[in-house]
């Protein structure tokens, strides 16, 4: 089960904090910031539909396994498309693996076609993945993270969000340490 380990719980908290912080820097809307902090925590909720043996696979995915894994965005969006739940929740689940240059999945959205909330959560989620240990890799040093994020500016990430990251780098490190 996706919620059966401390790593996942802390990942959820960190991604929510990073996303909320980025949202504060980009939006004057308190409601937007509050919602993004809440719904960022559900970005991977669709992984409940993915078998444990696939989720905990420490190796590389086969092409078939990768296609199966990608379905978590569909499952998450379906779970969060309900009366009374703001569209933002489903947008985050469905589009957080889209990339600014259109090479992401599942729909290949590009630039501002990707909802802002999903672009923010993508940035937060990738920073968390790079900066923490996972079953398949060690945490990267900050210099390596900065190199990767710089290289992905305008490719994976909205350039404005990369700028916010670098202008507030110490805040990201503080969140990571606090929620380690």
PDB file of C-alpha atoms in Angstrom:
ATOM      1  CA  UNK A   1       0.000   0.000   0.000  1.00  0.00           C
ATOM      2  CA  UNK A   2       1.295   3.461  -0.914  1.00  0.00           C
ATOM      3  CA  UNK A   3       0.715   4.848   2.580  1.00  0.00           C
ATOM      4  CA  UNK A   4       2.478   2.039   4.397  1.00  0.00           C
ATOM      5  CA  UNK A   5       5.827   3.711   4.768  1.00  0.00           C
ATOM      6  CA  UNK A   6       7.292   6.810   6.380  1.00  0.00           C
ATOM      7  CA  UNK A   7       9.065   7.806   3.152  1.00  0.00           C
ATOM      8  CA  UNK A   8       5.748   8.222   1.355  1.00  0.00           C
ATOM      9  CA  UNK A   9       4.195  10.179   4.233  1.00  0.00           C
ATOM     10  CA  UNK A  10       7.121  12.570   4.374  1.00  0.00           C
ATOM     11  CA  UNK A  11       7.206  12.868   0.571  1.00  0.00           C
ATOM     12  CA  UNK A  12       3.562  13.935   0.655  1.00  0.00           C
ATOM     13  CA  UNK A  13       4.242  16.557   3.356  1.00  0.00           C
ATOM     14  CA  UNK A  14       7.343  17.930   1.619  1.00  0.00           C
ATOM     15  CA  UNK A  15       5.745  18.153  -1.833  1.00  0.00           C
ATOM     16  CA  UNK A  16       2.770  19.932  -0.267  1.00  0.00           C
ATOM     17  CA  UNK A  17       5.058  22.433   1.511  1.00  0.00           C
ATOM     18  CA  UNK A  18       7.241  23.079  -1.556  1.00  0.00           C
ATOM     19  CA  UNK A  19       4.163  23.535  -3.759  1.00  0.00           C
ATOM     20  CA  UNK A  20       2.486  25.837  -1.247  1.00  0.00           C
ATOM     21  CA  UNK A  21       5.635  27.940  -0.998  1.00  0.00           C
ATOM     22  CA  UNK A  22       5.945  28.247  -4.797  1.00  0.00           C
ATOM     23  CA  UNK A  23       2.229  29.103  -5.016  1.00  0.00           C
ATOM     24  CA  UNK A  24       2.702  31.918  -2.466  1.00  0.00           C
ATOM     25  CA  UNK A  25       5.445  33.367  -4.648  1.00  0.00           C
ATOM     26  CA  UNK A  26       3.415  33.219  -7.867  1.00  0.00           C
ATOM     27  CA  UNK A  27      -0.158  34.008  -6.766  1.00  0.00           C
ATOM     28  CA  UNK A  28      -1.853  36.680  -4.683  1.00  0.00           C
ATOM     29  CA  UNK A  29      -4.800  34.375  -4.084  1.00  0.00           C
ATOM     30  CA  UNK A  30      -4.860  32.942  -0.557  1.00  0.00           C
ATOM     31  CA  UNK A  31      -7.491  30.432  -1.740  1.00  0.00           C
ATOM     32  CA  UNK A  32      -5.194  29.199  -4.554  1.00  0.00           C
ATOM     33  CA  UNK A  33      -2.296  28.759  -2.117  1.00  0.00           C
ATOM     34  CA  UNK A  34      -4.481  26.964   0.441  1.00  0.00           C
ATOM     35  CA  UNK A  35      -5.917  24.632  -2.205  1.00  0.00           C
ATOM     36  CA  UNK A  36      -2.555  23.826  -3.754  1.00  0.00           C
ATOM     37  CA  UNK A  37      -1.092  22.932  -0.349  1.00  0.00           C
ATOM     38  CA  UNK A  38      -4.050  20.635   0.265  1.00  0.00           C
ATOM     39  CA  UNK A  39      -4.276  19.007  -3.163  1.00  0.00           C
ATOM     40  CA  UNK A  40      -0.547  18.717  -3.844  1.00  0.00           C
ATOM     41  CA  UNK A  41      -0.584  16.035  -1.155  1.00  0.00           C
ATOM     42  CA  UNK A  42      -2.858  13.970  -3.426  1.00  0.00           C
ATOM     43  CA  UNK A  43      -0.654  14.166  -6.537  1.00  0.00           C
ATOM     44  CA  UNK A  44       0.128  10.431  -6.441  1.00  0.00           C
ATOM     45  CA  UNK A  45      -3.177   9.171  -4.980  1.00  0.00           C
ATOM     46  CA  UNK A  46      -3.701   7.164  -8.174  1.00  0.00           C
ATOM     47  CA  UNK A  47      -0.813   4.901  -7.166  1.00  0.00           C
ATOM     48  CA  UNK A  48      -3.328   2.994  -5.034  1.00  0.00           C
ATOM     49  CA  UNK A  49      -4.319   1.410  -8.364  1.00  0.00           C
ATOM     50  CA  UNK A  50      -0.754   0.245  -9.075  1.00  0.00           C
ATOM     51  CA  UNK A  51       0.406  -3.163  -7.737  1.00  0.00           C
ATOM     52  CA  UNK A  52       2.893  -3.051  -4.820  1.00  0.00           C
ATOM     53  CA  UNK A  53       5.487  -5.107  -6.686  1.00  0.00           C
ATOM     54  CA  UNK A  54       5.594  -2.415  -9.369  1.00  0.00           C
ATOM     55  CA  UNK A  55       5.639   0.496  -6.883  1.00  0.00           C
ATOM     56  CA  UNK A  56       8.497  -1.020  -4.882  1.00  0.00           C
ATOM     57  CA  UNK A  57      10.531  -2.170  -7.871  1.00  0.00           C
ATOM     58  CA  UNK A  58      14.103  -0.980  -7.169  1.00  0.00           C
ATOM     59  CA  UNK A  59      15.206  -1.501 -10.776  1.00  0.00           C
ATOM     60  CA  UNK A  60      14.347   0.021 -14.128  1.00  0.00           C
ATOM     61  CA  UNK A  61      10.823  -0.486 -15.424  1.00  0.00           C
ATOM     62  CA  UNK A  62      10.272  -2.467 -18.607  1.00  0.00           C
ATOM     63  CA  UNK A  63       8.364  -0.522 -21.288  1.00  0.00           C
ATOM     64  CA  UNK A  64       5.156  -2.357 -20.282  1.00  0.00           C
ATOM     65  CA  UNK A  65       5.720  -1.664 -16.578  1.00  0.00           C
ATOM     66  CA  UNK A  66       6.353   2.013 -17.374  1.00  0.00           C
ATOM     67  CA  UNK A  67       3.065   2.226 -19.282  1.00  0.00           C
ATOM     68  CA  UNK A  68       1.291   0.570 -16.331  1.00  0.00           C
ATOM     69  CA  UNK A  69       2.962   3.000 -13.901  1.00  0.00           C
ATOM     70  CA  UNK A  70       1.913   6.016 -15.990  1.00  0.00           C
ATOM     71  CA  UNK A  71      -1.727   5.045 -15.444  1.00  0.00           C
ATOM     72  CA  UNK A  72      -1.536   6.372 -11.871  1.00  0.00           C
ATOM     73  CA  UNK A  73      -2.312   9.843 -13.267  1.00  0.00           C
ATOM     74  CA  UNK A  74      -5.556   8.541 -14.811  1.00  0.00           C
ATOM     75  CA  UNK A  75      -6.571   6.673 -11.651  1.00  0.00           C
ATOM     76  CA  UNK A  76      -5.841   9.735  -9.512  1.00  0.00           C
ATOM     77  CA  UNK A  77      -7.797  12.092 -11.746  1.00  0.00           C
ATOM     78  CA  UNK A  78     -10.790   9.714 -11.740  1.00  0.00           C
ATOM     79  CA  UNK A  79     -10.694   9.457  -7.953  1.00  0.00           C
ATOM     80  CA  UNK A  80     -10.616  13.248  -7.603  1.00  0.00           C
ATOM     81  CA  UNK A  81     -13.297  14.061 -10.162  1.00  0.00           C
ATOM     82  CA  UNK A  82     -16.335  14.306  -7.924  1.00  0.00           C
ATOM     83  CA  UNK A  83     -18.993  16.787  -6.987  1.00  0.00           C
ATOM     84  CA  UNK A  84     -17.658  19.299  -4.512  1.00  0.00           C
ATOM     85  CA  UNK A  85     -13.952  18.640  -5.129  1.00  0.00           C
ATOM     86  CA  UNK A  86     -12.311  21.581  -6.907  1.00  0.00           C
ATOM     87  CA  UNK A  87     -10.980  20.847 -10.401  1.00  0.00           C
ATOM     88  CA  UNK A  88      -7.496  21.717  -9.114  1.00  0.00           C
ATOM     89  CA  UNK A  89      -7.283  18.359  -7.300  1.00  0.00           C
ATOM     90  CA  UNK A  90      -7.863  16.299 -10.468  1.00  0.00           C
ATOM     91  CA  UNK A  91      -5.611  18.641 -12.502  1.00  0.00           C
ATOM     92  CA  UNK A  92      -2.702  18.036 -10.135  1.00  0.00           C
ATOM     93  CA  UNK A  93      -3.163  14.251 -10.178  1.00  0.00           C
ATOM     94  CA  UNK A  94      -3.648  14.092 -13.941  1.00  0.00           C
ATOM     95  CA  UNK A  95      -1.043  16.563 -15.197  1.00  0.00           C
ATOM     96  CA  UNK A  96       1.895  16.570 -12.734  1.00  0.00           C
ATOM     97  CA  UNK A  97       3.975  14.447 -15.164  1.00  0.00           C
ATOM     98  CA  UNK A  98       3.431  16.760 -18.127  1.00  0.00           C
ATOM     99  CA  UNK A  99       6.512  18.752 -19.152  1.00  0.00           C
ATOM    100  CA  UNK A 100       6.842  22.366 -20.281  1.00  0.00           C
ATOM    101  CA  UNK A 101       8.252  21.269 -23.670  1.00  0.00           C
ATOM    102  CA  UNK A 102       5.412  18.797 -24.334  1.00  0.00           C
ATOM    103  CA  UNK A 103       7.411  15.584 -23.766  1.00  0.00           C
ATOM    104  CA  UNK A 104       5.621  14.540 -20.560  1.00  0.00           C
ATOM    105  CA  UNK A 105       2.709  12.149 -20.111  1.00  0.00           C
ATOM    106  CA  UNK A 106      -0.085  11.250 -20.632  1.00  0.00           C
ATOM    107  CA  UNK A 107      -1.424  13.997 -22.894  1.00  0.00           C
ATOM    108  CA  UNK A 108       1.790  15.698 -24.037  1.00  0.00           C
ATOM    109  CA  UNK A 109       0.535  19.120 -22.952  1.00  0.00           C
ATOM    110  CA  UNK A 110       2.957  21.989 -23.489  1.00  0.00           C
ATOM    111  CA  UNK A 111       3.712  25.268 -21.705  1.00  0.00           C
ATOM    112  CA  UNK A 112       0.672  27.066 -20.367  1.00  0.00           C
ATOM    113  CA  UNK A 113      -1.643  24.291 -21.630  1.00  0.00           C
ATOM    114  CA  UNK A 114      -0.552  22.549 -18.414  1.00  0.00           C
ATOM    115  CA  UNK A 115      -2.576  23.931 -15.491  1.00  0.00           C
ATOM    116  CA  UNK A 116      -0.418  26.146 -13.249  1.00  0.00           C
ATOM    117  CA  UNK A 117      -1.118  23.963 -10.211  1.00  0.00           C
ATOM    118  CA  UNK A 118       0.249  20.897 -12.031  1.00  0.00           C
ATOM    119  CA  UNK A 119       3.373  22.790 -13.162  1.00  0.00           C
ATOM    120  CA  UNK A 120       3.985  23.846  -9.554  1.00  0.00           C
ATOM    121  CA  UNK A 121       3.512  20.321  -8.185  1.00  0.00           C
ATOM    122  CA  UNK A 122       5.790  18.894 -10.913  1.00  0.00           C
ATOM    123  CA  UNK A 123       8.577  21.233  -9.769  1.00  0.00           C
ATOM    124  CA  UNK A 124       7.978  20.390  -6.090  1.00  0.00           C
ATOM    125  CA  UNK A 125       7.767  16.639  -6.751  1.00  0.00           C
ATOM    126  CA  UNK A 126      10.940  16.482  -8.845  1.00  0.00           C
ATOM    127  CA  UNK A 127      12.909  18.540  -6.309  1.00  0.00           C
ATOM    128  CA  UNK A 128      11.773  16.110  -3.620  1.00  0.00           C
ATOM    129  CA  UNK A 129      12.667  13.076  -5.750  1.00  0.00           C
ATOM    130  CA  UNK A 130      16.140  14.449  -6.468  1.00  0.00           C
ATOM    131  CA  UNK A 131      16.867  15.561  -2.906  1.00  0.00           C
ATOM    132  CA  UNK A 132      15.794  12.430  -1.026  1.00  0.00           C
ATOM    133  CA  UNK A 133      16.813   8.778  -0.949  1.00  0.00           C
ATOM    134  CA  UNK A 134      14.479   6.414  -2.793  1.00  0.00           C
ATOM    135  CA  UNK A 135      14.412   2.619  -3.175  1.00  0.00           C
ATOM    136  CA  UNK A 136      16.167   3.040  -6.531  1.00  0.00           C
ATOM    137  CA  UNK A 137      18.699   5.809  -5.729  1.00  0.00           C
ATOM    138  CA  UNK A 138      20.523   7.889  -3.127  1.00  0.00           C
ATOM    139  CA  UNK A 139      19.730  11.563  -2.532  1.00  0.00           C
ATOM    140  CA  UNK A 140      21.652  13.859  -4.890  1.00  0.00           C
ATOM    141  CA  UNK A 141      23.908  16.618  -3.530  1.00  0.00           C
ATOM    142  CA  UNK A 142      22.463  20.151  -3.849  1.00  0.00           C
ATOM    143  CA  UNK A 143      24.953  21.139  -6.607  1.00  0.00           C
ATOM    144  CA  UNK A 144      23.793  18.199  -8.761  1.00  0.00           C
ATOM    145  CA  UNK A 145      20.128  19.073  -8.100  1.00  0.00           C
ATOM    146  CA  UNK A 146      20.789  22.672  -9.157  1.00  0.00           C
ATOM    147  CA  UNK A 147      22.499  21.496 -12.362  1.00  0.00           C
ATOM    148  CA  UNK A 148      19.567  19.222 -13.247  1.00  0.00           C
ATOM    149  CA  UNK A 149      16.953  21.899 -12.511  1.00  0.00           C
ATOM    150  CA  UNK A 150      18.923  24.443 -14.557  1.00  0.00           C
ATOM    151  CA  UNK A 151      19.140  21.990 -17.482  1.00  0.00           C
ATOM    152  CA  UNK A 152      15.393  21.305 -17.260  1.00  0.00           C
ATOM    153  CA  UNK A 153      14.396  25.011 -17.284  1.00  0.00           C
ATOM    154  CA  UNK A 154      12.100  25.397 -20.281  1.00  0.00           C
ATOM    155  CA  UNK A 155      12.187  21.626 -20.919  1.00  0.00           C
ATOM    156  CA  UNK A 156      10.602  19.859 -17.944  1.00  0.00           C
ATOM    157  CA  UNK A 157       9.829  22.999 -15.946  1.00  0.00           C
ATOM    158  CA  UNK A 158       8.095  26.327 -16.395  1.00  0.00           C
ATOM    159  CA  UNK A 159      11.016  28.809 -16.477  1.00  0.00           C
ATOM    160  CA  UNK A 160       9.248  31.131 -13.983  1.00  0.00           C
ATOM    161  CA  UNK A 161       9.084  28.319 -11.433  1.00  0.00           C
ATOM    162  CA  UNK A 162      12.783  27.529 -11.838  1.00  0.00           C
ATOM    163  CA  UNK A 163      13.549  31.199 -11.165  1.00  0.00           C
ATOM    164  CA  UNK A 164      11.428  31.085  -7.986  1.00  0.00           C
ATOM    165  CA  UNK A 165      13.293  27.949  -6.905  1.00  0.00           C
ATOM    166  CA  UNK A 166      16.711  29.586  -7.283  1.00  0.00           C
ATOM    167  CA  UNK A 167      15.592  32.854  -5.659  1.00  0.00           C
ATOM    168  CA  UNK A 168      14.402  30.844  -2.626  1.00  0.00           C
ATOM    169  CA  UNK A 169      16.782  27.875  -2.581  1.00  0.00           C
ATOM    170  CA  UNK A 170      17.474  28.111   1.152  1.00  0.00           C
ATOM    171  CA  UNK A 171      13.764  27.863   1.919  1.00  0.00           C
ATOM    172  CA  UNK A 172      13.561  24.578  -0.023  1.00  0.00           C
ATOM    173  CA  UNK A 173      16.525  23.208   1.949  1.00  0.00           C
ATOM    174  CA  UNK A 174      14.902  24.317   5.212  1.00  0.00           C
ATOM    175  CA  UNK A 175      11.637  22.496   4.344  1.00  0.00           C
ATOM    176  CA  UNK A 176      13.602  19.378   3.373  1.00  0.00           C
ATOM    177  CA  UNK A 177      15.515  19.373   6.708  1.00  0.00           C
ATOM    178  CA  UNK A 178      12.394  20.077   8.771  1.00  0.00           C
ATOM    179  CA  UNK A 179      10.439  17.251   7.126  1.00  0.00           C
ATOM    180  CA  UNK A 180      13.306  14.771   6.708  1.00  0.00           C
TER     181      UNK A 180
END
